[in-house]
CSV table of C-alpha atoms and ligand atoms in Angstrom, one decimal:
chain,number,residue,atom,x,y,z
E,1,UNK,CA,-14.0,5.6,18.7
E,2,UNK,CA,-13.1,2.4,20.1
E,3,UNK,CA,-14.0,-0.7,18.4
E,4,UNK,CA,-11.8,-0.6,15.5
E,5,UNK,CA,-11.8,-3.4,12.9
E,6,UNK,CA,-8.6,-3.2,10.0
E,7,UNK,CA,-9.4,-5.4,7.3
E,8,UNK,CA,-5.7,-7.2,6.1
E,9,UNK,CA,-4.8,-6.8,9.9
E,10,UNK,CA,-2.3,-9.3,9.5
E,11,UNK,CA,-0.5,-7.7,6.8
E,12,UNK,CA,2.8,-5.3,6.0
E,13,UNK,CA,0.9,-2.3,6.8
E,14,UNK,CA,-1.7,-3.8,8.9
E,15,UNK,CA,0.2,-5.5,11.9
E,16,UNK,CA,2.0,-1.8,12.4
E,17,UNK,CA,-1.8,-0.1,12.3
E,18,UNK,CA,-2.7,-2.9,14.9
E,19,UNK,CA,0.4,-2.4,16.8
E,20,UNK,CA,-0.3,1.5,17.2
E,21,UNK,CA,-4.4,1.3,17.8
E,22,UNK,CA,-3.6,-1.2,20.5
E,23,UNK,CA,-1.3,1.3,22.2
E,24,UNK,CA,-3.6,4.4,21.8
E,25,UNK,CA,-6.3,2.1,24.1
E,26,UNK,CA,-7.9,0.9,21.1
E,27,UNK,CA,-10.5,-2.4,21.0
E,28,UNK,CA,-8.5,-3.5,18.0
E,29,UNK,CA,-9.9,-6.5,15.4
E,30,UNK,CA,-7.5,-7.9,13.1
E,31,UNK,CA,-8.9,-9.5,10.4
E,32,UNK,CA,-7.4,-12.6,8.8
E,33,UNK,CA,-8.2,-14.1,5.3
E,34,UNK,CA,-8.1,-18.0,7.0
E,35,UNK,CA,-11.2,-16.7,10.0
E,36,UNK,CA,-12.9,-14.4,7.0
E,37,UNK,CA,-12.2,-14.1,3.4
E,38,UNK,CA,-13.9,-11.0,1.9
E,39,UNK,CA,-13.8,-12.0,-1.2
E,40,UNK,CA,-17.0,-14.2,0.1
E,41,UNK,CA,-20.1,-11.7,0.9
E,42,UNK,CA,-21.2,-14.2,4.2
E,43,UNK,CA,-17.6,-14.1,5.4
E,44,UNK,CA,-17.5,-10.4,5.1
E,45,UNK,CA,-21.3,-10.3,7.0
E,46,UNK,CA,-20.1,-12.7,9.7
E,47,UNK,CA,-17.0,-10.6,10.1
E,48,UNK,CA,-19.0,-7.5,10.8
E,49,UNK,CA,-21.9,-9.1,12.9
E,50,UNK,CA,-19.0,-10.5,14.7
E,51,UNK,CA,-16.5,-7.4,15.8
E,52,UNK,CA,-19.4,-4.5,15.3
E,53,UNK,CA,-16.9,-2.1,14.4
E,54,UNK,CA,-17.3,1.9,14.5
E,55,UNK,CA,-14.3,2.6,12.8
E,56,UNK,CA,-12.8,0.3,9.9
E,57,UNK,CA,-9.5,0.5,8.0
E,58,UNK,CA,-10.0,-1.6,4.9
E,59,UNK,CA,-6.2,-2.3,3.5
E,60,UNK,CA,-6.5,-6.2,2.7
E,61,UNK,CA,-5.8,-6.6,-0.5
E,62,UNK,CA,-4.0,-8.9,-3.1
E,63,UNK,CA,-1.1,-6.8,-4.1
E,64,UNK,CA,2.3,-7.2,-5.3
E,65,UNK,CA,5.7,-6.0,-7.6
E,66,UNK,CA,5.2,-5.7,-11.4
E,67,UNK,CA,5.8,-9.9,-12.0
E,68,UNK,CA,3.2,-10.7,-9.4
E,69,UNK,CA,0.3,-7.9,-10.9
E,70,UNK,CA,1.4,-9.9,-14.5
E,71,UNK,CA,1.1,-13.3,-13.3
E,72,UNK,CA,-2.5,-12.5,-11.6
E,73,UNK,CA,-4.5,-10.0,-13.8
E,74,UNK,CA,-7.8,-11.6,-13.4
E,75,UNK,CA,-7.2,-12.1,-9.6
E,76,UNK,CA,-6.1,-8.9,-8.9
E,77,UNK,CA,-8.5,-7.1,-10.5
E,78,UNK,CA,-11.6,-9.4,-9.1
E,79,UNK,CA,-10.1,-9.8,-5.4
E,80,UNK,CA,-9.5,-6.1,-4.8
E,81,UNK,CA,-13.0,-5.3,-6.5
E,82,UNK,CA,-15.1,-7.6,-4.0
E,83,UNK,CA,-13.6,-6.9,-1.1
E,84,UNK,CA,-13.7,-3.1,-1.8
E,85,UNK,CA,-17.6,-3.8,-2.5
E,86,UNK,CA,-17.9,-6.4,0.4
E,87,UNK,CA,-16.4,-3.7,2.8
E,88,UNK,CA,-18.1,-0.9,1.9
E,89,UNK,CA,-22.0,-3.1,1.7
E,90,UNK,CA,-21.1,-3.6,5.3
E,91,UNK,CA,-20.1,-0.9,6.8
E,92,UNK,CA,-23.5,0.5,5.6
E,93,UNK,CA,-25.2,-2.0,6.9
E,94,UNK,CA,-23.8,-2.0,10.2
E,95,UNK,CA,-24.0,2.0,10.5
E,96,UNK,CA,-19.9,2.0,10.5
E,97,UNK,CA,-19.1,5.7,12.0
E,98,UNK,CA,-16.1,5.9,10.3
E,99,UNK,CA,-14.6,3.5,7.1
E,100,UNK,CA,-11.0,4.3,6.0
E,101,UNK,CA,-9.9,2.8,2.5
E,102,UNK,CA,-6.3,2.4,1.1
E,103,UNK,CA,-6.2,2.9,-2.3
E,104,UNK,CA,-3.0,2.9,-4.8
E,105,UNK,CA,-0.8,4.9,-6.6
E,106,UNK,CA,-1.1,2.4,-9.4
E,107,UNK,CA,-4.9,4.4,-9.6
E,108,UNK,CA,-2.9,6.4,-11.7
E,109,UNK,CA,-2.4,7.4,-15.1
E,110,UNK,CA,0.7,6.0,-16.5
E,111,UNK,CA,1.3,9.6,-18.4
E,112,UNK,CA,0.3,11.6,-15.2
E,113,UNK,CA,2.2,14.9,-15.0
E,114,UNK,CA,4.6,14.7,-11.8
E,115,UNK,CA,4.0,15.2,-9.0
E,116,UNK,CA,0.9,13.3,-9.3
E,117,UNK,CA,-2.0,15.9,-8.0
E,118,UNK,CA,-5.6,14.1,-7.5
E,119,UNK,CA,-7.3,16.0,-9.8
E,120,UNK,CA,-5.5,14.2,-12.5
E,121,UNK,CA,-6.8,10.3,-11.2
E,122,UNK,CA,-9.8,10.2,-14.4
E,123,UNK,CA,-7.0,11.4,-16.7
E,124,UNK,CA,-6.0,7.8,-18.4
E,125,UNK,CA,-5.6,4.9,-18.1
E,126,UNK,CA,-3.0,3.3,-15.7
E,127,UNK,CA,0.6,1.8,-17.0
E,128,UNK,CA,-1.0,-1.7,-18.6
E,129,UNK,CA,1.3,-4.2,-15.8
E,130,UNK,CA,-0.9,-3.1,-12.6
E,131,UNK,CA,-4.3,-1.4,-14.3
E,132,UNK,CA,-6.4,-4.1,-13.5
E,133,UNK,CA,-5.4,-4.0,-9.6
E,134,UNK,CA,-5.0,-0.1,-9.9
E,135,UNK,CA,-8.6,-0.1,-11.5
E,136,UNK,CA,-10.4,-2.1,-9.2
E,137,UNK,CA,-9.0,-0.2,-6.4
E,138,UNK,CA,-10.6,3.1,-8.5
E,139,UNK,CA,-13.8,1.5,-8.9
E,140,UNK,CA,-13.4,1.2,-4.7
E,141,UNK,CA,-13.5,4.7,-4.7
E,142,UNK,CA,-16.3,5.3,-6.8
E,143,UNK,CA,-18.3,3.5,-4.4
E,144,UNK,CA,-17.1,5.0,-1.4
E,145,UNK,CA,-18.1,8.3,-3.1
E,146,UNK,CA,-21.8,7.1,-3.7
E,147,UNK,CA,-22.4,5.6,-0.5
E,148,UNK,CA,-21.0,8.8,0.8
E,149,UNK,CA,-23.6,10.8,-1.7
E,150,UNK,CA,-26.6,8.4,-1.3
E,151,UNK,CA,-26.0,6.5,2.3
E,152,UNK,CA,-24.3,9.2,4.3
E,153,UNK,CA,-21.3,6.8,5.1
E,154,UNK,CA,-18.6,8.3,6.0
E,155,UNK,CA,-16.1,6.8,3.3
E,156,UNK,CA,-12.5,8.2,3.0
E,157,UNK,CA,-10.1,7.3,0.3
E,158,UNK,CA,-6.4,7.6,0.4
E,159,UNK,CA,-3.7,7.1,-2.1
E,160,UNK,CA,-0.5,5.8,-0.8
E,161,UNK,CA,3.1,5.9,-2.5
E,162,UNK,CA,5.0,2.8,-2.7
E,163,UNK,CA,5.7,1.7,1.3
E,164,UNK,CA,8.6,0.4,2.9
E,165,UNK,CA,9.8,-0.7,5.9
E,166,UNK,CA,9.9,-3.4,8.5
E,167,UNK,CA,7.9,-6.0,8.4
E,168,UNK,CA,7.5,-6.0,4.5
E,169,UNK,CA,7.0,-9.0,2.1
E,170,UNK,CA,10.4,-10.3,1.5
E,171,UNK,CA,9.2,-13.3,-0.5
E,172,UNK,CA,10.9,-12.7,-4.4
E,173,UNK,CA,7.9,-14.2,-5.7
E,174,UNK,CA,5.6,-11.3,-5.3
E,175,UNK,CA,8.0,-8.4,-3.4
E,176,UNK,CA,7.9,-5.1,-4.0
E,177,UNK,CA,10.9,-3.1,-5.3
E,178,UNK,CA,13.1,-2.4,-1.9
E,179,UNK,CA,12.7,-5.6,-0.3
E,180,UNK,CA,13.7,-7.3,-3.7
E,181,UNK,CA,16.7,-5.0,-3.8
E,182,UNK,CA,17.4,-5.4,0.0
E,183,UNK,CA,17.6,-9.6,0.0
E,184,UNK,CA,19.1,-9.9,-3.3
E,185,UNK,CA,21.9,-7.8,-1.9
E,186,UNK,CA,22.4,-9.3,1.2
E,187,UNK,CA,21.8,-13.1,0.2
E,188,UNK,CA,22.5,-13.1,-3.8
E,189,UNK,CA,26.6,-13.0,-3.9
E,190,UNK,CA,28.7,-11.1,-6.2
E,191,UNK,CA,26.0,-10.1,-8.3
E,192,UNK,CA,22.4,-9.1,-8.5
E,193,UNK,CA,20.2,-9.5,-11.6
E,194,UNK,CA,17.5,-6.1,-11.5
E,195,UNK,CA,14.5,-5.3,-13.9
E,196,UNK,CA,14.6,-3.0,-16.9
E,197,UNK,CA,16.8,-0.7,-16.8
E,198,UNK,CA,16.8,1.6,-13.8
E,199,UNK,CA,15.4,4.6,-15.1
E,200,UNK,CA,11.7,5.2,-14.1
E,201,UNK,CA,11.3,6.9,-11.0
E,202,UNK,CA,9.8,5.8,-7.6
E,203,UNK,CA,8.5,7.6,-4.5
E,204,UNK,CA,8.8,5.4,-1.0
E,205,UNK,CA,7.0,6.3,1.9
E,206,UNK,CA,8.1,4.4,5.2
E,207,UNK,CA,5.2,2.2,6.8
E,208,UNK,CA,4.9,3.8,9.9
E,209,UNK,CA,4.4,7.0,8.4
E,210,UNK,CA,1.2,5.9,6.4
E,211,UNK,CA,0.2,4.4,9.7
E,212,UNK,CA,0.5,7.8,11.1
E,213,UNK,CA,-1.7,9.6,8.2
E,214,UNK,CA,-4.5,6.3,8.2
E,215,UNK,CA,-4.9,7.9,12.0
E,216,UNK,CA,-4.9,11.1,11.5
E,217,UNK,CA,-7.4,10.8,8.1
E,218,UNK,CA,-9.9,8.7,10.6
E,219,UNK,CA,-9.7,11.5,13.4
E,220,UNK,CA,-9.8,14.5,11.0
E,221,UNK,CA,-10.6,14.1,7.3
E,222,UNK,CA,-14.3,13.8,6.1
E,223,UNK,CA,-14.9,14.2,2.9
E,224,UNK,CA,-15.1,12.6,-1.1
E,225,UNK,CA,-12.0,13.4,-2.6
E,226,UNK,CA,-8.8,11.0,-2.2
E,227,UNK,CA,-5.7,12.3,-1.3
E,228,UNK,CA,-2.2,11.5,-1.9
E,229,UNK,CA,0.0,9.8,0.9
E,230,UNK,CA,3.6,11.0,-0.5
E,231,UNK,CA,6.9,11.1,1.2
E,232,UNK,CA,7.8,14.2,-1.7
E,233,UNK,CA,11.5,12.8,-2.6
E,234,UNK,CA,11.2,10.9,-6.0
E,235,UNK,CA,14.4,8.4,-7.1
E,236,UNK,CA,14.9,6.6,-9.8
E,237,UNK,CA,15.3,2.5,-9.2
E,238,UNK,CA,19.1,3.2,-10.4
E,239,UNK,CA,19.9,5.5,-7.6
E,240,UNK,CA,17.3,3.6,-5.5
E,241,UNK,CA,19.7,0.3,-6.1
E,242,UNK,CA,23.0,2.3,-5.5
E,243,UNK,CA,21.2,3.5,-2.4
E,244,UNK,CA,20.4,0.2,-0.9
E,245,UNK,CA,23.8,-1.1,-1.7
E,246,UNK,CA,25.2,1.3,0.4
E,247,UNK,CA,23.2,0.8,3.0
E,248,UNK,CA,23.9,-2.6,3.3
E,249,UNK,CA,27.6,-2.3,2.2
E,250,UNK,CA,27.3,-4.4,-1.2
E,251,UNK,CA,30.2,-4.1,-3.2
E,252,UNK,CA,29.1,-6.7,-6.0
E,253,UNK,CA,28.0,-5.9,-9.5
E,254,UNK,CA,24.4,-4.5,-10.0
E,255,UNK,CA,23.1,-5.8,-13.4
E,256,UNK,CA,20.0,-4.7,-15.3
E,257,UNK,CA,17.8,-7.2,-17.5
E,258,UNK,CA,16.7,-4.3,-20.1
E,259,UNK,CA,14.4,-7.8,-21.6
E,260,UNK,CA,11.9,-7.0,-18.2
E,261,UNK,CA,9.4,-4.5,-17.7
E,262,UNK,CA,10.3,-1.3,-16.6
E,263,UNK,CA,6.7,-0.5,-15.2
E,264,UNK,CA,5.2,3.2,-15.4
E,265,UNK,CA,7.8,5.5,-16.4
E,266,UNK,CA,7.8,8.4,-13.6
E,267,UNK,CA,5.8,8.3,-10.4
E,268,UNK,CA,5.7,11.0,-7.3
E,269,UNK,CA,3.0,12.3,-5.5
E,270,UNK,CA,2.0,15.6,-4.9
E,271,UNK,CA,1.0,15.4,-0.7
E,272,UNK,CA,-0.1,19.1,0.0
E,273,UNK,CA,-3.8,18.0,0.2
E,274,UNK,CA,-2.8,15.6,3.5
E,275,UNK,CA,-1.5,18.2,5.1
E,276,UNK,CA,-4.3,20.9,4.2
E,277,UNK,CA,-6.9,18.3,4.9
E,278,UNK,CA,-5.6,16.0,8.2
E,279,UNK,CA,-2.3,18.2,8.8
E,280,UNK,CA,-0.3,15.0,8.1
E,281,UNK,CA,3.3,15.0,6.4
E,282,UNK,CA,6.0,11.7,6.2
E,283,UNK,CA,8.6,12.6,8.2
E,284,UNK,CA,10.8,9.5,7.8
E,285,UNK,CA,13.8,10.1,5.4
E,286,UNK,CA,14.7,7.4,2.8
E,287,UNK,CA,18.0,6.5,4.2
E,288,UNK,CA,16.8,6.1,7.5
E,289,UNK,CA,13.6,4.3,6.7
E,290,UNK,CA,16.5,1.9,4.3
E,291,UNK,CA,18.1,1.6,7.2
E,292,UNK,CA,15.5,0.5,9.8
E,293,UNK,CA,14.4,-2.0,7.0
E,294,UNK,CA,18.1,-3.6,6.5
E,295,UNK,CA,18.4,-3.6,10.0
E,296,UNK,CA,14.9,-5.5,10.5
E,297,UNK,CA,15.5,-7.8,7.6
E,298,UNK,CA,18.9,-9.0,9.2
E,299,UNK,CA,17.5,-9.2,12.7
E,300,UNK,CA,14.3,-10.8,12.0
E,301,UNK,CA,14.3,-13.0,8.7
E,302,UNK,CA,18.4,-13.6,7.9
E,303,UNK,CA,19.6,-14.4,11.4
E,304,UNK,CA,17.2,-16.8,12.2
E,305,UNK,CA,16.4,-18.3,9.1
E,306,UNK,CA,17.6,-22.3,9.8
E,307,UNK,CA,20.9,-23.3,8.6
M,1,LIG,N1,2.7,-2.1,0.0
M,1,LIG,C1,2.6,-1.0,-0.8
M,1,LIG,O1,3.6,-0.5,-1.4
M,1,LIG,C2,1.2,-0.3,-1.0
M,1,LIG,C3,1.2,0.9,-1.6
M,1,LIG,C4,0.0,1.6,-1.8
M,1,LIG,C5,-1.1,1.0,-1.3
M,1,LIG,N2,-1.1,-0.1,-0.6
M,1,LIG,C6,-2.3,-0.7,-0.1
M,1,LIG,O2,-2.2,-0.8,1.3
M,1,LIG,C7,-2.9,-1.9,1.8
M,1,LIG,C8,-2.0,-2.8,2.6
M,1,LIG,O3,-1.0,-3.3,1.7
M,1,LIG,P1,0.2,-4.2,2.3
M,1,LIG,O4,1.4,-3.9,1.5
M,1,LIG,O5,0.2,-4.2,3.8
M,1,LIG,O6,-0.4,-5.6,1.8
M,1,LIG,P2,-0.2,-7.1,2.4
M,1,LIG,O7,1.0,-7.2,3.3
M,1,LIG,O8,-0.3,-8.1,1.3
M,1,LIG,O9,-1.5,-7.2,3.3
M,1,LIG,C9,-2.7,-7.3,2.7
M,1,LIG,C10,-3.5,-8.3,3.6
M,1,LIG,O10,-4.8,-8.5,2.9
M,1,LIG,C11,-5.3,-9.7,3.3
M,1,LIG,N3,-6.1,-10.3,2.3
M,1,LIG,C12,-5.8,-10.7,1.0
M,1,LIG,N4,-6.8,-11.3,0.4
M,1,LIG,C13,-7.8,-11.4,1.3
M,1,LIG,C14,-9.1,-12.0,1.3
M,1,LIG,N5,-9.5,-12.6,0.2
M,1,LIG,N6,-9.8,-11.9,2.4
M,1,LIG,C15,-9.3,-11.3,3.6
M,1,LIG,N7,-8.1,-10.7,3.6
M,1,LIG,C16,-7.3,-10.8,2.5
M,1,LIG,C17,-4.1,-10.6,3.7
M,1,LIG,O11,-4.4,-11.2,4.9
M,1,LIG,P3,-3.8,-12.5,5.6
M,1,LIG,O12,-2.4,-12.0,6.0
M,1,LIG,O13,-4.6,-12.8,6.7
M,1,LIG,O14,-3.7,-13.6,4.5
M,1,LIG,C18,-2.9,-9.7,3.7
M,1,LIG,O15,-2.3,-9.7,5.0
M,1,LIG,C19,-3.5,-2.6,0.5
M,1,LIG,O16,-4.9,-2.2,0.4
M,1,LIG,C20,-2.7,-2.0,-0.6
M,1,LIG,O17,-3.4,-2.0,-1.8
M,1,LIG,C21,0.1,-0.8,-0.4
């Protein structure tokens, strides 16, 4: 296919999907929330009458660390809904060949047994700082499932870890986890204030990776179920934060603020359905991935950032 719109096409994970569909020979739109917001049903109609996609990767969405999902309940739960709705009205109506959804790992149950498998998605209800952006994104999938059922769209659904990597939101406000660790370390001095206190457990998978398995689930994969996007190496934020510092080469004191949220309590995804399904598994190891990140960070954002 070759008229290939990505919804959130100027995001972390977007500009890398643009950046490898335009080098696979790819008519590539990038979608931007100032030209279309899809929160708004006639931005969301103009931006399909306008790029008449056959394939669509739908990843814009409001998203952020635990203080950001805390600070925007409401939002997050109403901005992720629509445009999951808006998206998925219009690719129906513009007979879309092909629509390919990212969904969340905060979809979760907050006591899911580990590794997460799919089956276990309807188990509970997800850790109470990000259910209102991990149920939204659920509902998503509901819909896909029923277009899918009554429509015949074909609607896919994937669940990604945690990403990493170049290009990621570095702004403390409403970071996740490794680019909070990474600037702290390299801009905050002796010290670095973390929250909680270190123990639950994470799973990273690096960007270009879950570029790799968004391609490879559009080529191959056709069916209801989601499926796990999962790197298979699970660390706690502790060893995570030792990790980075060595990485980076911070020798300065690591503090946790136990008064914070730790966030759900274990999470690692189990990815053998990928690989059954699309024949896709990460093959970027964390240190390498921490180290392409570092390295990006210093090159792009600290070295040029005026005096
Ligand atoms: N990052 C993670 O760890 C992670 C993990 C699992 C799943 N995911 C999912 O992967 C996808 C991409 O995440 P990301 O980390 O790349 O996020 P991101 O950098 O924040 O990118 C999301 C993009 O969505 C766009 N957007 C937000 N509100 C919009 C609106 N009202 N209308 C149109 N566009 C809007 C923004 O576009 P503009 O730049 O034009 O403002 C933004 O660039 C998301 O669906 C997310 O839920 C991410």
């Amino acid at each position: 296919m070759s008229r290939v719109l990505v919804t959130g096409g100027g995001g972390f994970l977007g500009s890398r999907l643009v950046e490898r569909l335009g080098a696979d020979g790819h008519d590539v739109v990038a979608a931007r929330r100032r030209d279309y917001d899809l929160t708004h049903e006639a931005d969301a109609e103009r931006l399909f009458a306008d790029a008449r996609p056959e394939l669509v990767f739908h990843l814009a969405a409001e998203v952020g660390g635990i203080g950001a999902n805390r600070a925007n309940p409401g939002r997050y739960w109403y901005a992720n809904l629509v445009m999951g709705a808006n998206v998925l009205e219009q690719s129906r109506l513009h007979g879309v060949g092909k629509l390919v959804i990212a969904g969340t790992v905060c979809a979760y149950p907050k006591h899911t047994p580990v590794p997460f498998r799919e089956e276990s998605l309807w188990d509970g209800y997800p850790e109470e700082t990000n259910a209102p952006y991990g149920v939204a994104k659920k509902a998503v999938l509901v819909g896909a499932q029923a277009y899918r059922e009554q429509y015949g769209l074909d609607a896919v659904f994937l669940l990604p870890a945690n990403l990493y990597g170049p290009g990621d939101n570095f702004d403390l406000e409403t970071s996740h986890v490794i680019p909070a660790l990474v600037r702290k370390m390299l801009e905050g001095g002796d010290e670095v204030v973390l929250w909680g206190d270190g123990s639950p457990t994470r799973e990273f998978l690096y960007v270009d990776d879950c570029v790799e398995a968004l391609c490879l689930a559009a080529e191959r994969y056709d069916g209801s179920d989601p499926v796990n996007l999962g790197s298979g190496h699970e660390i706690s934020i502790r060893d995570l934060a030792n990790l980075v510092a060595e990485v980076i080469g911070f020798a300065g004191e690591i503090r946790w603020d136990e008064s914070m949220p730790n966030g759900q309590p274990r999470r690692s995804l189990d990815a053998s359905k990928a690989r059954e399904l699309f024949g896709w598994e990460a093959r970027t190891p964390l240190r390498d991935g921490l180290e392409r990140t570092v390295a990006w960070y210093r090159s792009t954002l600290l070295e040029r950032a005026p005096a």
